[in-house]
PDB file of C-alpha atoms in Angstrom:
ATOM      1  CA  MET Z 269     -80.369 -12.545 106.125  1.00 80.00           C
ATOM      2  CA  ASN Z 270     -80.324 -16.266 107.025  1.00 88.00           C
ATOM      3  CA  ARG Z 271     -82.651 -17.771 109.560  1.00 92.00           C
ATOM      4  CA  VAL Z 272     -80.113 -19.393 111.863  1.00 94.00           C
ATOM      5  CA  ALA Z 273     -80.754 -17.010 114.707  1.00 94.00           C
ATOM      6  CA  TYR Z 274     -84.519 -17.565 114.401  1.00 94.00           C
ATOM      7  CA  TYR Z 275     -84.193 -21.396 114.535  1.00 94.00           C
ATOM      8  CA  ARG Z 276     -81.640 -21.323 117.253  1.00 95.00           C
ATOM      9  CA  LYS Z 277     -83.976 -19.307 119.411  1.00 95.00           C
ATOM     10  CA  LYS Z 278     -86.867 -21.535 118.545  1.00 94.00           C
ATOM     11  CA  HIS Z 279     -84.899 -24.495 119.866  1.00 93.00           C
ATOM     12  CA  GLY Z 280     -84.042 -22.508 122.999  1.00 94.00           C
ATOM     13  CA  LEU Z 281     -80.380 -22.585 122.237  1.00 94.00           C
ATOM     14  CA  THR Z 282     -77.819 -19.827 122.973  1.00 94.00           C
ATOM     15  CA  GLN Z 283     -75.120 -19.169 120.454  1.00 95.00           C
ATOM     16  CA  ALA Z 284     -72.597 -20.853 122.736  1.00 94.00           C
ATOM     17  CA  ASN Z 285     -74.790 -23.969 123.057  1.00 94.00           C
ATOM     18  CA  LEU Z 286     -75.172 -24.263 119.228  1.00 95.00           C
ATOM     19  CA  ALA Z 287     -71.514 -23.629 118.758  1.00 94.00           C
ATOM     20  CA  LYS Z 288     -70.572 -26.332 121.330  1.00 93.00           C
ATOM     21  CA  ASN Z 289     -73.005 -28.870 119.538  1.00 93.00           C
ATOM     22  CA  ILE Z 290     -71.397 -28.438 116.216  1.00 94.00           C
ATOM     23  CA  GLY Z 291     -67.830 -27.976 117.326  1.00 92.00           C
ATOM     24  CA  VAL Z 292     -67.139 -24.389 116.317  1.00 93.00           C
ATOM     25  CA  SER Z 293     -66.638 -21.151 118.286  1.00 92.00           C
ATOM     26  CA  ARG Z 294     -69.503 -18.878 119.361  1.00 93.00           C
ATOM     27  CA  GLN Z 295     -67.864 -16.079 117.369  1.00 93.00           C
ATOM     28  CA  THR Z 296     -68.365 -18.105 114.197  1.00 94.00           C
ATOM     29  CA  ILE Z 297     -72.044 -18.596 114.880  1.00 95.00           C
ATOM     30  CA  ASN Z 298     -72.426 -14.904 115.638  1.00 94.00           C
ATOM     31  CA  MET Z 299     -70.743 -14.085 112.318  1.00 94.00           C
ATOM     32  CA  ILE Z 300     -72.927 -16.433 110.364  1.00 94.00           C
ATOM     33  CA  GLU Z 301     -76.099 -15.073 111.949  1.00 94.00           C
ATOM     34  CA  LYS Z 302     -74.970 -11.583 111.058  1.00 93.00           C
ATOM     35  CA  ASP Z 303     -74.283 -12.671 107.378  1.00 91.00           C
ATOM     36  CA  LYS Z 304     -70.655 -11.588 107.776  1.00 91.00           C
ATOM     37  CA  TYR Z 305     -69.248 -14.996 107.188  1.00 92.00           C
ATOM     38  CA  ASN Z 306     -70.153 -17.558 104.434  1.00 92.00           C
ATOM     39  CA  PRO Z 307     -69.794 -20.906 106.101  1.00 93.00           C
ATOM     40  CA  SER Z 308     -68.623 -23.982 104.153  1.00 94.00           C
ATOM     41  CA  LEU Z 309     -71.243 -26.475 102.979  1.00 95.00           C
ATOM     42  CA  LEU Z 310     -70.172 -28.914 105.719  1.00 95.00           C
ATOM     43  CA  LEU Z 311     -70.740 -26.414 108.420  1.00 95.00           C
ATOM     44  CA  CYS Z 312     -74.053 -25.369 106.926  1.00 95.00           C
ATOM     45  CA  ILE Z 313     -75.099 -29.053 107.078  1.00 96.00           C
ATOM     46  CA  ASN Z 314     -73.960 -29.372 110.641  1.00 95.00           C
ATOM     47  CA  ILE Z 315     -75.941 -26.346 111.654  1.00 96.00           C
ATOM     48  CA  ALA Z 316     -79.056 -27.572 109.871  1.00 95.00           C
ATOM     49  CA  LYS Z 317     -78.630 -30.981 111.601  1.00 95.00           C
ATOM     50  CA  ALA Z 318     -78.150 -29.314 115.011  1.00 95.00           C
ATOM     51  CA  LEU Z 319     -81.353 -27.190 114.491  1.00 95.00           C
ATOM     52  CA  HIS Z 320     -83.357 -30.200 113.077  1.00 94.00           C
ATOM     53  CA  THR Z 321     -84.083 -28.479 109.811  1.00 94.00           C
ATOM     54  CA  ASP Z 322     -82.711 -28.280 106.270  1.00 92.00           C
ATOM     55  CA  LEU Z 323     -80.384 -26.033 104.311  1.00 93.00           C
ATOM     56  CA  ASN Z 324     -83.227 -24.483 102.260  1.00 92.00           C
ATOM     57  CA  THR Z 325     -85.012 -23.456 105.409  1.00 91.00           C
ATOM     58  CA  LEU Z 326     -81.995 -21.853 106.925  1.00 92.00           C
ATOM     59  CA  PHE Z 327     -80.293 -20.296 103.963  1.00 90.00           C
ATOM     60  CA  TRP Z 328     -82.724 -20.079 101.017  1.00 86.00           C
ATOM     61  CA  GLU Z 329     -85.138 -17.194 100.327  1.00 68.00           C
ATOM     62  CA  ALA Z 330     -84.694 -15.923 103.858  1.00 49.00           C
ATOM     63  CA  GLU Z 331     -86.189 -12.470 102.818  1.00 56.00           C
ATOM     64  CA  LYS Z 332     -89.525 -13.986 101.725  1.00 57.00           C
ATOM     65  CA  ASP Z 333     -89.754 -16.080 104.819  1.00 54.00           C
ATOM     66  CA  GLU Z 334     -89.016 -13.109 107.079  1.00 57.00           C
ATOM     67  CA  ASP Z 335     -91.759 -11.076 105.286  1.00 58.00           C
ATOM     68  CA  LYS Z 336     -94.254 -13.866 106.006  1.00 58.00           C
ATOM     69  CA  ILE Z 337     -93.072 -13.814 109.735  1.00 57.00           C
ATOM     70  CA  ASN Z 338     -93.421 -10.059 109.894  1.00 56.00           C
ATOM     71  CA  GLN Z 339     -96.938 -10.331 108.297  1.00 54.00           C
TER      72      GLN Z 339
ATOM     73  CA  MET D 147     -48.526 -29.959 110.103  1.00 74.00           C
ATOM     74  CA  LYS D 148     -49.484 -26.480 108.951  1.00 79.00           C
ATOM     75  CA  THR D 149     -52.174 -26.302 111.544  1.00 81.00           C
ATOM     76  CA  LYS D 150     -49.756 -27.281 114.321  1.00 84.00           C
ATOM     77  CA  LEU D 151     -47.285 -24.629 113.046  1.00 86.00           C
ATOM     78  CA  ILE D 152     -49.837 -21.871 113.139  1.00 86.00           C
ATOM     79  CA  ASN D 153     -50.990 -22.922 116.562  1.00 85.00           C
ATOM     80  CA  ARG D 154     -47.488 -22.939 117.852  1.00 87.00           C
ATOM     81  CA  ILE D 155     -46.497 -19.582 116.266  1.00 86.00           C
ATOM     82  CA  LEU D 156     -49.662 -17.926 117.365  1.00 85.00           C
ATOM     83  CA  GLY D 157     -49.785 -19.578 120.781  1.00 86.00           C
ATOM     84  CA  PHE D 158     -53.102 -21.369 120.466  1.00 84.00           C
ATOM     85  CA  SER D 159     -53.622 -24.336 122.769  1.00 82.00           C
ATOM     86  CA  ARG D 160     -56.314 -25.880 120.571  1.00 81.00           C
ATOM     87  CA  ASP D 161     -57.277 -25.950 116.901  1.00 82.00           C
ATOM     88  CA  ARG D 162     -59.421 -23.295 115.657  1.00 85.00           C
ATOM     89  CA  ASP D 163     -62.554 -23.625 113.438  1.00 88.00           C
ATOM     90  CA  GLU D 164     -62.980 -22.794 109.689  1.00 90.00           C
ATOM     91  CA  PHE D 165     -63.976 -19.126 110.263  1.00 92.00           C
ATOM     92  CA  GLN D 166     -61.131 -18.479 112.682  1.00 91.00           C
ATOM     93  CA  TYR D 167     -58.678 -20.146 110.297  1.00 91.00           C
ATOM     94  CA  GLN D 168     -59.911 -18.068 107.423  1.00 92.00           C
ATOM     95  CA  GLU D 169     -59.351 -14.841 109.519  1.00 92.00           C
ATOM     96  CA  ILE D 170     -55.819 -16.103 110.583  1.00 92.00           C
ATOM     97  CA  TYR D 171     -54.855 -16.762 106.924  1.00 92.00           C
ATOM     98  CA  ARG D 172     -56.289 -13.376 105.873  1.00 94.00           C
ATOM     99  CA  ILE D 173     -54.350 -11.596 108.632  1.00 94.00           C
ATOM    100  CA  LEU D 174     -51.159 -13.545 108.069  1.00 93.00           C
ATOM    101  CA  GLY D 175     -51.325 -12.919 104.344  1.00 93.00           C
ATOM    102  CA  ASN D 176     -51.953  -9.266 104.676  1.00 96.00           C
ATOM    103  CA  THR D 177     -49.294  -8.851 107.304  1.00 95.00           C
ATOM    104  CA  GLY D 178     -46.804 -10.867 105.126  1.00 93.00           C
ATOM    105  CA  MET D 179     -47.583  -8.641 102.306  1.00 93.00           C
ATOM    106  CA  TRP D 180     -46.971  -5.542 104.198  1.00 96.00           C
ATOM    107  CA  LEU D 181     -43.760  -6.989 105.770  1.00 95.00           C
ATOM    108  CA  TRP D 182     -42.440  -7.707 102.232  1.00 94.00           C
ATOM    109  CA  CYS D 183     -43.305  -4.151 101.111  1.00 94.00           C
ATOM    110  CA  ILE D 184     -41.619  -2.593 104.212  1.00 95.00           C
ATOM    111  CA  SER D 185     -38.473  -4.760 103.742  1.00 94.00           C
ATOM    112  CA  MET D 186     -38.302  -3.592 100.013  1.00 93.00           C
ATOM    113  CA  VAL D 187     -38.559   0.062 101.116  1.00 94.00           C
ATOM    114  CA  TYR D 188     -35.858  -0.601 103.789  1.00 93.00           C
ATOM    115  CA  MET D 189     -33.668  -2.085 101.112  1.00 92.00           C
ATOM    116  CA  PHE D 190     -34.142   0.934  98.871  1.00 90.00           C
ATOM    117  CA  VAL D 191     -33.383   3.374 101.686  1.00 91.00           C
ATOM    118  CA  ARG D 192     -30.214   1.151 102.579  1.00 90.00           C
ATOM    119  CA  LEU D 193     -29.095   1.305  98.983  1.00 88.00           C
ATOM    120  CA  PHE D 194     -29.559   5.149  99.014  1.00 86.00           C
ATOM    121  CA  PHE D 195     -27.288   5.516 102.215  1.00 87.00           C
ATOM    122  CA  ILE D 196     -24.812   2.818 100.905  1.00 87.00           C
ATOM    123  CA  ASN D 197     -24.235   5.015  97.663  1.00 83.00           C
ATOM    124  CA  TYR D 198     -24.246   8.152  99.552  1.00 82.00           C
ATOM    125  CA  GLN D 199     -21.608   6.978 102.048  1.00 83.00           C
ATOM    126  CA  GLN D 200     -19.661   5.294  99.271  1.00 79.00           C
ATOM    127  CA  ALA D 201     -19.677   1.965 101.136  1.00 81.00           C
ATOM    128  CA  SER D 202     -20.238  -1.572  99.899  1.00 83.00           C
ATOM    129  CA  PRO D 203     -23.370  -3.475 100.750  1.00 82.00           C
ATOM    130  CA  SER D 204     -22.958  -5.691 103.740  1.00 86.00           C
ATOM    131  CA  ILE D 205     -23.687  -9.367 103.972  1.00 90.00           C
ATOM    132  CA  ASP D 206     -27.077  -8.916 105.683  1.00 90.00           C
ATOM    133  CA  TYR D 207     -28.140  -6.582 102.782  1.00 89.00           C
ATOM    134  CA  PHE D 208     -27.565  -9.495 100.331  1.00 91.00           C
ATOM    135  CA  PHE D 209     -29.222 -11.857 102.786  1.00 93.00           C
ATOM    136  CA  ILE D 210     -32.456  -9.735 102.840  1.00 92.00           C
ATOM    137  CA  LEU D 211     -32.247  -9.423  99.004  1.00 92.00           C
ATOM    138  CA  VAL D 212     -32.102 -13.209  98.590  1.00 95.00           C
ATOM    139  CA  LEU D 213     -34.815 -13.553 101.167  1.00 94.00           C
ATOM    140  CA  ASN D 214     -37.219 -11.125  99.350  1.00 94.00           C
ATOM    141  CA  LEU D 215     -36.378 -12.696  96.033  1.00 94.00           C
ATOM    142  CA  THR D 216     -37.145 -16.215  97.335  1.00 95.00           C
ATOM    143  CA  TYR D 217     -40.400 -14.983  98.982  1.00 94.00           C
ATOM    144  CA  ALA D 218     -41.499 -13.388  95.607  1.00 93.00           C
ATOM    145  CA  GLY D 219     -40.397 -16.452  93.632  1.00 94.00           C
ATOM    146  CA  VAL D 220     -42.152 -18.949  95.989  1.00 95.00           C
ATOM    147  CA  ILE D 221     -45.288 -16.933  95.746  1.00 93.00           C
ATOM    148  CA  THR D 222     -45.153 -16.808  91.919  1.00 91.00           C
ATOM    149  CA  ILE D 223     -44.495 -20.500  91.583  1.00 93.00           C
ATOM    150  CA  ARG D 224     -47.126 -21.574  94.005  1.00 93.00           C
ATOM    151  CA  LEU D 225     -49.773 -19.331  92.346  1.00 91.00           C
ATOM    152  CA  ARG D 226     -48.824 -20.833  89.062  1.00 89.00           C
ATOM    153  CA  VAL D 227     -48.893 -24.403  90.349  1.00 91.00           C
ATOM    154  CA  SER D 228     -52.319 -23.901  92.070  1.00 91.00           C
ATOM    155  CA  LYS D 229     -53.499 -22.220  88.842  1.00 86.00           C
ATOM    156  CA  VAL D 230     -55.264 -19.379  90.647  1.00 87.00           C
ATOM    157  CA  ASP D 231     -53.527 -16.875  88.381  1.00 87.00           C
ATOM    158  CA  ILE D 232     -55.058 -18.360  85.223  1.00 87.00           C
ATOM    159  CA  GLU D 233     -57.686 -16.274  83.597  1.00 87.00           C
ATOM    160  CA  GLU D 234     -60.204 -18.376  81.619  1.00 88.00           C
ATOM    161  CA  ILE D 235     -61.649 -16.695  78.583  1.00 89.00           C
ATOM    162  CA  TYR D 236     -64.736 -18.061  76.772  1.00 90.00           C
ATOM    163  CA  SER D 237     -64.487 -16.540  73.372  1.00 90.00           C
ATOM    164  CA  TYR D 238     -61.732 -15.763  70.827  1.00 89.00           C
ATOM    165  CA  GLN D 239     -62.915 -12.116  70.536  1.00 91.00           C
ATOM    166  CA  ASP D 240     -62.606 -11.602  74.356  1.00 91.00           C
ATOM    167  CA  TYR D 241     -59.198 -13.252  74.154  1.00 92.00           C
ATOM    168  CA  MET D 242     -58.130 -10.774  71.470  1.00 93.00           C
ATOM    169  CA  ILE D 243     -59.435  -7.768  73.508  1.00 94.00           C
ATOM    170  CA  ILE D 244     -57.512  -8.825  76.640  1.00 94.00           C
ATOM    171  CA  LYS D 245     -54.486  -9.722  74.709  1.00 93.00           C
ATOM    172  CA  LYS D 246     -54.483  -6.168  73.183  1.00 94.00           C
ATOM    173  CA  LYS D 247     -54.972  -4.733  76.641  1.00 95.00           C
ATOM    174  CA  ILE D 248     -52.026  -6.693  77.984  1.00 95.00           C
ATOM    175  CA  LYS D 249     -49.862  -5.543  75.067  1.00 95.00           C
ATOM    176  CA  TRP D 250     -50.470  -1.899  75.859  1.00 96.00           C
ATOM    177  CA  GLN D 251     -50.004  -2.423  79.668  1.00 96.00           C
ATOM    178  CA  ALA D 252     -46.658  -4.113  78.805  1.00 96.00           C
ATOM    179  CA  VAL D 253     -45.600  -1.221  76.589  1.00 96.00           C
ATOM    180  CA  PHE D 254     -46.579   1.278  79.400  1.00 96.00           C
ATOM    181  CA  MET D 255     -44.646  -0.978  81.987  1.00 96.00           C
ATOM    182  CA  GLY D 256     -41.582  -1.199  79.860  1.00 96.00           C
ATOM    183  CA  ILE D 257     -41.241   2.534  79.268  1.00 96.00           C
ATOM    184  CA  THR D 258     -42.063   3.310  82.891  1.00 96.00           C
ATOM    185  CA  TRP D 259     -39.462   0.782  84.268  1.00 96.00           C
ATOM    186  CA  GLY D 260     -36.888   2.017  81.834  1.00 95.00           C
ATOM    187  CA  LEU D 261     -37.304   5.619  82.802  1.00 95.00           C
ATOM    188  CA  GLN D 262     -37.567   4.810  86.467  1.00 94.00           C
ATOM    189  CA  MET D 263     -34.344   2.649  86.363  1.00 93.00           C
ATOM    190  CA  PHE D 264     -32.578   5.406  84.297  1.00 93.00           C
ATOM    191  CA  THR D 265     -33.530   8.040  87.025  1.00 92.00           C
ATOM    192  CA  LEU D 266     -32.653   5.885  89.879  1.00 91.00           C
ATOM    193  CA  MET D 267     -29.314   4.609  88.573  1.00 90.00           C
ATOM    194  CA  GLY D 268     -28.468   8.268  87.565  1.00 90.00           C
ATOM    195  CA  LEU D 269     -29.247   9.337  91.094  1.00 89.00           C
ATOM    196  CA  PHE D 270     -27.268   6.492  92.753  1.00 87.00           C
ATOM    197  CA  ASP D 271     -24.346   7.277  90.416  1.00 86.00           C
ATOM    198  CA  PHE D 272     -24.541  10.915  91.374  1.00 87.00           C
ATOM    199  CA  LEU D 273     -24.640   9.993  95.120  1.00 84.00           C
ATOM    200  CA  TYR D 274     -21.603   7.699  94.706  1.00 83.00           C
ATOM    201  CA  THR D 275     -19.349   9.762  92.528  1.00 83.00           C
ATOM    202  CA  GLY D 276     -20.569  13.258  93.189  1.00 82.00           C
ATOM    203  CA  THR D 277     -21.004  14.026  89.444  1.00 84.00           C
ATOM    204  CA  TYR D 278     -23.897  13.430  87.167  1.00 82.00           C
ATOM    205  CA  THR D 279     -22.698  11.405  84.086  1.00 83.00           C
ATOM    206  CA  TYR D 280     -25.831   9.844  82.877  1.00 84.00           C
ATOM    207  CA  GLY D 281     -26.796  10.913  79.357  1.00 86.00           C
ATOM    208  CA  PHE D 282     -28.410   9.726  76.128  1.00 89.00           C
ATOM    209  CA  ILE D 283     -26.407   6.447  75.972  1.00 92.00           C
ATOM    210  CA  HIS D 284     -27.693   5.438  79.469  1.00 91.00           C
ATOM    211  CA  LEU D 285     -31.212   6.432  78.499  1.00 92.00           C
ATOM    212  CA  THR D 286     -31.023   4.240  75.463  1.00 93.00           C
ATOM    213  CA  ILE D 287     -29.544   1.327  77.425  1.00 94.00           C
ATOM    214  CA  TRP D 288     -32.343   1.495  80.005  1.00 94.00           C
ATOM    215  CA  LEU D 289     -35.066   1.912  77.481  1.00 94.00           C
ATOM    216  CA  CYS D 290     -33.724  -1.164  75.704  1.00 96.00           C
ATOM    217  CA  GLY D 291     -33.863  -2.896  79.245  1.00 95.00           C
ATOM    218  CA  GLY D 292     -37.383  -1.545  79.558  1.00 96.00           C
ATOM    219  CA  ALA D 293     -38.343  -3.075  76.180  1.00 96.00           C
ATOM    220  CA  LEU D 294     -36.978  -6.392  77.267  1.00 97.00           C
ATOM    221  CA  PHE D 295     -38.830  -6.120  80.613  1.00 96.00           C
ATOM    222  CA  GLY D 296     -42.064  -5.145  78.824  1.00 96.00           C
ATOM    223  CA  THR D 297     -41.699  -8.040  76.423  1.00 96.00           C
ATOM    224  CA  PHE D 298     -41.071 -10.490  79.340  1.00 95.00           C
ATOM    225  CA  MET D 299     -44.194  -9.095  81.148  1.00 94.00           C
ATOM    226  CA  TYR D 300     -46.335  -9.293  77.860  1.00 95.00           C
ATOM    227  CA  PHE D 301     -45.451 -13.052  77.424  1.00 95.00           C
ATOM    228  CA  SER D 302     -45.912 -13.700  81.215  1.00 92.00           C
ATOM    229  CA  GLY D 303     -49.289 -11.993  81.170  1.00 92.00           C
ATOM    230  CA  LYS D 304     -50.291 -13.822  77.907  1.00 92.00           C
ATOM    231  CA  SER D 305     -49.364 -17.158  79.376  1.00 90.00           C
ATOM    232  CA  LYS D 306     -51.931 -16.741  82.116  1.00 90.00           C
ATOM    233  CA  LEU D 307     -54.896 -16.508  79.444  1.00 90.00           C
ATOM    234  CA  THR D 308     -56.629 -19.682  78.496  1.00 89.00           C
ATOM    235  CA  ILE D 309     -59.309 -19.964  75.976  1.00 88.00           C
ATOM    236  CA  VAL D 310     -62.015 -22.453  77.199  1.00 85.00           C
ATOM    237  CA  GLU D 311     -63.926 -23.889  74.250  1.00 74.00           C
TER     238      GLU D 311
END
């Protein structure tokens, strides 16, 4: 699982807010968060910029990070 | 232009995002494929009744035939031009294995196609004339046709293989 939902909530954004900021639909953000859609690199970068983070944090080794959060 | 056309056909007032376009292309692709299959089945059923009623095919039948052939041709050409049908192979051994597989598939396809055409043409002949006249000569002709078809399919399949050094 990626960490888009975690960082979005951390910034106090709704799916609709984030979608509006990067110019996509709310459904797209929902599908990305559920790992049902692999976004393009450009969209990944836009999401990372909107959430003031980087691609590695959002999409890399999410399982390990989640384990750390759960601990 | 393509985006505008999709928006107009599907009735969207604004452009969609990449996920939505991906879904739209998938849905349009699948429905287009099904529409093509249904129209082929329709043509087959029409042909069955044309023979049964001893009528001649009407102009719309030929129109649908040309439309279906054009559709299939455009897809084949565009797939070839975009090179998505090319299969890259990284060793000569793998190339030989796949080539052998294609050869046996072509033999199977040729025999199946020949027998299928022999059966169908015999059936249509029976429906049209009321007597079954198909025999060994026709079987030989259609199996020769099947051999040509199989050979064409073999070379067509082989042309998609590329050895990458």
